[in-house]
């Protein structure tokens, strides 16, 4: 297709002025017209139009075009002007020696124009050679006596401002006009699109075109021409290709302008301006460009004439990033890196902005001075503060190119990996692996353990075993540690609260299959675990005893302390993911007995907490996980998170929240986004346990802002999704919870211990959706997964009680009783109020015997716990049970009359729950008439012993309505319907809806 042609858009004012000048020239009136503007605005197009217009009017037209290549050619423009009139004169202009006051050909031209008015057109006067400039100035002085019009164009500021410009007295009585061309407006750009495509473009497309081209007609023309040739149409969905094409066109224009810039001083100044023009003033830029004989004003003029710069705040600036890239890509790489290094050094000497200096250092060669590393680290902190993680990573990666001490390099590597865990997890794991392999105990002891700790937060469970293998190879031998009277490790005095009596903790052994003291889903129970103070057979020291200190004191050897920390991290890695089948890793070692190490104490607390034994010792160990060691070793994040979760199991939620807040502040100071995300997630679990779903939702949102789910390691994904589902369910966002439950998981997510959390959340969702079969299966699967990983404590997840309630709803009273009694027993053994109260509540729900007494015990127990949701439910259940008990006693006192089925729409009375006992949701109301709960009429004894609300619910269920429909009819919650039907099945001694329907049909005689 032929190139598109665009008219002179939005140049009506200029065309009118030029028409008037040409018309007056025909009458013999001289004029000087200068058309100015930045390159591409159409100055030369206007001059060509004027030349054609004057020719059509019968005027003589002489044209010339100044170019950078002929800037040093004497009389180059004059020769072009006079070539048509006197072809023999042009060669003599270049050969004749310069004579003082000599202006060759000027008198001949003035004589010739007396007979015929003449228009002289000179384009791009910014490139005039000095001789031609003097010649034209002499012509301008003689214009009042000759019918000649001088029409010139220029871009920016000319190297030497001609004396015929507006405001100079040179031209005398001649008309002097300067036309400054503006860019196209949005309307002009829209017209250009219409002319190019024959149809108007989308407004969004036109706006994007105007913004990308800055309204420069030459750029608009080239962009539209290439866009049309590529087969695109001006639609809004083609904006991205438009912007890419515009950048290419702007770059091509910059390349052509750069090729025209022949002055070496101007080229050097332009390159220096492209490097640091936004950071340094122009005099400093000229200093960076190097020693030149060219003055600053001449450099300014040359840069402006090139069209590659604009003026901002009185200083030249390179137009945009595309032009800057084209200017610098012409330089050899080594020269470019050297220029950036010199610019950074100059900026540092004049105390420029740290962020700007760091940006210069990114592309500079290694400087070799300490200030470079310090500046890059400050830039790293500033970039993280602005949530620009990719830039922060680039700063620290560049800092590693500078020479520095090995210890400082290791610290920067660790800091860099902590950010890369979010932006580039694979690169972070490789970097941390190098630190783990290279670091040895010494003055910087603790870095290998911290690197392993960070690997675990990122989901790399193998790094802990490899790190432990390296620690075993490098650890010195040491005697067996001091033990207490029972053979258990003794805690150091500094790890014990003053008011806590000294006790000894029996070391926890890894559980295979069903842990000791627990009953699996199959009903079989294993042997009871060791209890504190129970005599044990002495244990022979194995390979794991090598390297332990003989005393548990603050003077622990750094190598031994590191080995203990790596051992507990290896235990955590094994808990997260069982990979014993791998042949290139060591077996999981036993927990070290040196519990004076905070990391060891935190993992001890968690392992015994999930096993459901030694609650007071677990509490004491969890607290000691936050006490800094006397050796000054930094505290690890994972053991402290496990310590906080152990405190959640012991019902010390407020204390755990304080520790999480302190840990969160520390991670914010260290700019460790992945640590912040995990801490916020654990705090969200705390909020859920305390009945604060709004706070949990905020923490989960903040955690995902730090570490999006698509960057989260699959091992932790089930835990995060489970918390999101429970939070959504507590906040009433059931549909969102269903979407989360249906989210596909990567294969590795099914190998994690956190899968149990997701199974439990899916069970809660099925319970909410009134699907007891599915709920029971999810709770059973959750239990199997937890028992596989040694989690016996019902404080971790009350899967037994909820599975028992689902089994009770399905009529399986034997399984329900077995599970709930097992949970009560384990909760009593653990001794915390929250799990015991929840177990007592479930016991009251699934068993008829001593129901009111069990509910009262649950209310009393939960009243001292922080689980407010369970407490509220217990209060509601107790109120309903006491009301039911009162109604039953009244029915017995009244005799047979109490067995008659009341009307379907009961009047308000004592059977309506009070405001204090009513569950959240709409107020109970009578049926509206959409459906009627038709009851058997001839045998009302079938409802004997049921309360009024239970009769209503049972009648609707017998008609085939689902729990949701019944809840809508009765204006109650689905949970209330479920509880009522459970009471109906229990009192009528039936197993479910089918038997209820059969009973009603038999009563009706059908």
Coordinates of C-alpha atoms in Angstrom, one line a residue, residues 567-823:
X567 CA 19.0 -30.4 64.0
X568 CA 15.7 -28.8 65.1
X569 CA 15.2 -27.2 61.7
X570 CA 15.7 -30.6 60.2
X571 CA 13.0 -31.9 62.5
X572 CA 10.7 -29.2 61.3
X573 CA 11.5 -30.0 57.7
X574 CA 10.6 -33.6 58.3
X575 CA 7.4 -32.6 59.9
X576 CA 6.4 -30.4 56.9
X577 CA 7.3 -33.1 54.4
X578 CA 8.2 -36.7 54.7
X579 CA 10.9 -37.5 52.2
X580 CA 12.6 -40.5 53.8
X581 CA 12.7 -42.3 50.5
X582 CA 15.4 -39.9 49.1
X583 CA 18.8 -41.5 49.3
X584 CA 20.9 -38.3 49.3
X585 CA 19.7 -37.0 52.6
X586 CA 20.4 -38.1 56.2
X587 CA 17.8 -39.7 58.4
X588 CA 16.0 -37.3 60.7
X589 CA 17.9 -37.1 64.0
X590 CA 16.4 -37.0 67.4
X591 CA 15.8 -33.7 69.1
X592 CA 18.9 -32.4 70.9
X593 CA 18.7 -32.3 74.7
X594 CA 20.4 -28.9 74.9
X595 CA 17.2 -27.0 75.7
X596 CA 19.0 -23.9 76.8
X597 CA 19.1 -23.1 73.1
X598 CA 16.0 -21.0 72.2
X599 CA 15.6 -22.7 68.9
X600 CA 15.6 -26.1 70.5
X601 CA 13.1 -24.9 73.1
X602 CA 10.7 -23.7 70.5
X603 CA 10.7 -27.0 68.6
X604 CA 10.5 -29.0 71.8
X605 CA 7.4 -27.0 72.8
X606 CA 5.7 -27.6 69.5
X607 CA 6.4 -31.3 69.3
X608 CA 5.2 -32.0 72.8
X609 CA 2.3 -29.6 72.2
X610 CA 1.0 -31.5 69.2
X611 CA 1.5 -34.7 71.1
X612 CA -0.8 -33.4 73.8
X613 CA 1.5 -34.0 76.8
X614 CA 3.2 -31.9 79.5
X615 CA 1.3 -28.6 79.0
X616 CA 3.1 -26.7 81.7
X617 CA 6.4 -27.8 80.4
X618 CA 5.3 -26.8 76.8
X619 CA 4.3 -23.4 78.1
X620 CA 7.7 -22.9 79.8
X621 CA 9.6 -24.1 76.7
X622 CA 7.6 -21.9 74.4
X623 CA 8.4 -18.9 76.5
X624 CA 12.1 -19.7 76.6
X625 CA 12.1 -19.8 72.8
X626 CA 11.9 -16.0 72.9
X627 CA 14.8 -15.5 75.4
X628 CA 18.0 -14.5 73.6
X629 CA 20.9 -16.8 74.2
X630 CA 23.8 -15.4 76.3
X631 CA 26.1 -16.2 73.4
X632 CA 24.4 -13.5 71.3
X633 CA 23.4 -15.8 68.6
X634 CA 20.4 -14.4 66.6
X635 CA 17.0 -16.0 67.2
X636 CA 15.6 -18.0 64.3
X637 CA 12.1 -17.3 62.9
X638 CA 10.7 -20.8 62.5
X639 CA 11.3 -22.0 66.1
X640 CA 9.7 -18.8 67.4
X641 CA 6.7 -19.2 65.1
X642 CA 6.4 -22.8 66.5
X643 CA 6.7 -21.4 70.0
X644 CA 3.8 -19.0 69.3
X645 CA 1.7 -21.8 67.9
X646 CA 2.5 -23.9 71.0
X647 CA 1.3 -21.0 73.2
X648 CA -2.0 -21.1 71.2
X649 CA -2.4 -24.7 72.2
X650 CA -1.8 -23.9 75.8
X651 CA -4.5 -21.1 75.7
X652 CA -1.9 -18.4 76.1
X653 CA -3.2 -16.5 73.1
X654 CA -2.5 -13.0 74.4
X655 CA 1.1 -13.9 75.2
X656 CA 1.4 -15.4 71.7
X657 CA 0.0 -12.3 70.2
X658 CA 2.6 -10.1 71.9
X659 CA 5.4 -12.3 70.7
X660 CA 4.0 -12.3 67.2
X661 CA 3.8 -8.5 67.3
X662 CA 7.5 -8.2 68.3
X663 CA 8.5 -10.8 65.7
X664 CA 6.6 -8.8 63.1
X665 CA 8.3 -5.6 64.0
X666 CA 11.7 -7.3 63.8
X667 CA 10.9 -8.8 60.3
X668 CA 9.7 -5.4 59.1
X669 CA 13.0 -3.8 60.2
X670 CA 14.9 -6.5 58.4
X671 CA 12.7 -6.1 55.3
X672 CA 12.1 -9.9 55.2
X673 CA 8.9 -10.1 53.3
X674 CA 8.5 -13.9 53.5
X675 CA 8.9 -13.8 57.3
X676 CA 6.3 -11.1 57.6
X677 CA 3.9 -13.1 55.5
X678 CA 4.2 -16.2 57.7
X679 CA 4.0 -14.3 60.9
X680 CA 0.8 -12.6 59.7
X681 CA -0.6 -16.0 58.8
X682 CA 0.0 -17.4 62.2
X683 CA -1.6 -14.3 63.7
X684 CA -4.6 -14.8 61.5
X685 CA -5.0 -18.3 63.0
X686 CA -4.8 -16.7 66.4
X687 CA -7.6 -14.3 65.5
X688 CA -9.7 -17.2 64.2
X689 CA -9.3 -19.1 67.5
X690 CA -10.2 -16.0 69.4
X691 CA -13.4 -15.3 67.4
X692 CA -12.1 -12.3 65.5
X693 CA -12.7 -13.2 61.8
X694 CA -12.4 -9.5 60.7
X695 CA -8.9 -9.2 62.1
X696 CA -8.0 -12.6 60.6
X697 CA -9.2 -11.4 57.1
X698 CA -7.1 -8.3 57.4
X699 CA -3.9 -10.2 58.4
X700 CA -4.5 -12.7 55.6
X701 CA -4.9 -9.9 53.0
X702 CA -1.7 -8.3 54.3
X703 CA 0.1 -11.6 54.1
X704 CA -0.9 -12.1 50.5
X705 CA 0.2 -8.6 49.7
X706 CA 3.7 -9.5 51.0
X707 CA 3.7 -13.0 49.5
X708 CA 1.1 -13.7 46.8
X709 CA -0.4 -17.2 46.6
X710 CA 1.1 -17.8 43.2
X711 CA 4.6 -17.3 44.8
X712 CA 3.8 -19.4 47.9
X713 CA 5.5 -22.7 48.2
X714 CA 3.1 -25.6 47.7
X715 CA 3.9 -27.0 51.2
X716 CA 2.3 -24.0 52.8
X717 CA -0.5 -23.5 50.4
X718 CA -3.0 -25.9 52.2
X719 CA -2.5 -24.0 55.5
X720 CA -3.1 -20.6 53.9
X721 CA -6.2 -21.8 52.0
X722 CA -7.6 -23.4 55.1
X723 CA -7.3 -20.2 57.1
X724 CA -8.9 -18.3 54.2
X725 CA -11.8 -20.7 54.1
X726 CA -12.5 -20.6 57.8
X727 CA -12.2 -16.8 57.8
X728 CA -14.7 -16.5 54.9
X729 CA -17.1 -18.9 56.6
X730 CA -17.0 -17.0 59.9
X731 CA -17.5 -13.7 58.0
X732 CA -20.4 -15.1 56.0
X733 CA -18.7 -15.4 52.6
X734 CA -19.7 -19.0 52.0
X735 CA -19.5 -18.8 48.2
X736 CA -15.9 -17.5 48.4
X737 CA -15.0 -20.3 50.7
X738 CA -16.5 -22.8 48.2
X739 CA -14.3 -21.3 45.4
X740 CA -11.2 -21.6 47.6
X741 CA -12.1 -25.3 48.4
X742 CA -12.4 -26.0 44.7
X743 CA -9.0 -24.5 43.9
X744 CA -6.7 -27.2 42.4
X745 CA -3.6 -27.9 44.3
X746 CA -0.1 -28.7 43.0
X747 CA 1.1 -32.3 43.6
X748 CA 3.6 -31.2 46.3
X749 CA 0.8 -29.7 48.4
X750 CA -0.5 -33.2 49.1
X751 CA 2.8 -34.2 50.7
X752 CA 2.6 -31.5 53.4
X753 CA 1.6 -31.8 57.0
X754 CA -0.6 -28.7 56.5
X755 CA -2.9 -30.7 54.2
X756 CA -4.7 -31.7 57.4
X757 CA -5.7 -28.0 57.9
X758 CA -7.3 -27.9 54.5
X759 CA -9.1 -31.2 55.0
X760 CA -10.5 -29.8 58.3
X761 CA -11.6 -26.5 56.6
X762 CA -13.4 -28.5 53.8
X763 CA -15.1 -30.5 56.5
X764 CA -16.3 -27.3 58.1
X765 CA -17.6 -26.1 54.7
X766 CA -19.5 -29.3 54.2
X767 CA -21.0 -29.0 57.7
X768 CA -22.1 -25.5 56.8
X769 CA -23.6 -26.8 53.5
X770 CA -25.5 -29.4 55.5
X771 CA -23.6 -32.3 53.9
X772 CA -22.9 -34.6 57.0
X773 CA -21.6 -37.5 54.9
X774 CA -18.9 -35.4 53.2
X775 CA -18.1 -33.5 56.4
X776 CA -17.5 -36.7 58.3
X777 CA -15.2 -38.0 55.6
X778 CA -13.2 -34.8 55.6
X779 CA -12.8 -34.8 59.4
X780 CA -11.8 -38.5 59.3
X781 CA -9.2 -37.8 56.6
X782 CA -8.0 -34.8 58.7
X783 CA -7.6 -37.1 61.7
X784 CA -5.6 -39.7 59.8
X785 CA -3.3 -37.0 58.4
X786 CA -2.7 -35.4 61.8
X787 CA -2.1 -38.8 63.5
X788 CA 0.4 -39.7 60.8
X789 CA 2.4 -36.6 61.7
X790 CA 2.1 -37.2 65.4
X791 CA -0.6 -34.6 66.2
X792 CA -2.8 -36.1 69.0
X793 CA -3.7 -32.9 70.8
X794 CA -7.3 -31.9 70.2
X795 CA -6.2 -28.3 70.6
X796 CA -4.5 -28.5 67.2
X797 CA -7.8 -29.4 65.4
X798 CA -11.0 -30.7 67.1
X799 CA -11.6 -33.1 64.3
X800 CA -12.9 -35.9 66.6
X801 CA -15.7 -33.8 68.0
X802 CA -16.9 -32.5 64.6
X803 CA -16.7 -35.9 63.1
X804 CA -18.7 -37.2 66.1
X805 CA -21.4 -34.6 65.5
X806 CA -21.5 -35.5 61.8
X807 CA -21.8 -39.2 62.7
X808 CA -24.6 -38.3 65.2
X809 CA -26.5 -36.5 62.5
X810 CA -26.2 -39.6 60.3
X811 CA -27.4 -41.8 63.1
X812 CA -24.1 -43.5 63.8
X813 CA -24.3 -43.1 67.6
X814 CA -21.6 -45.7 68.3
X815 CA -18.9 -43.9 66.3
X816 CA -20.1 -40.5 67.6
X817 CA -19.8 -41.6 71.2
X818 CA -16.4 -43.2 70.7
X819 CA -14.9 -40.1 69.0
X820 CA -16.3 -37.6 71.4
X821 CA -15.2 -39.6 74.5
X822 CA -11.8 -39.9 73.0
X823 CA -11.6 -36.2 72.5

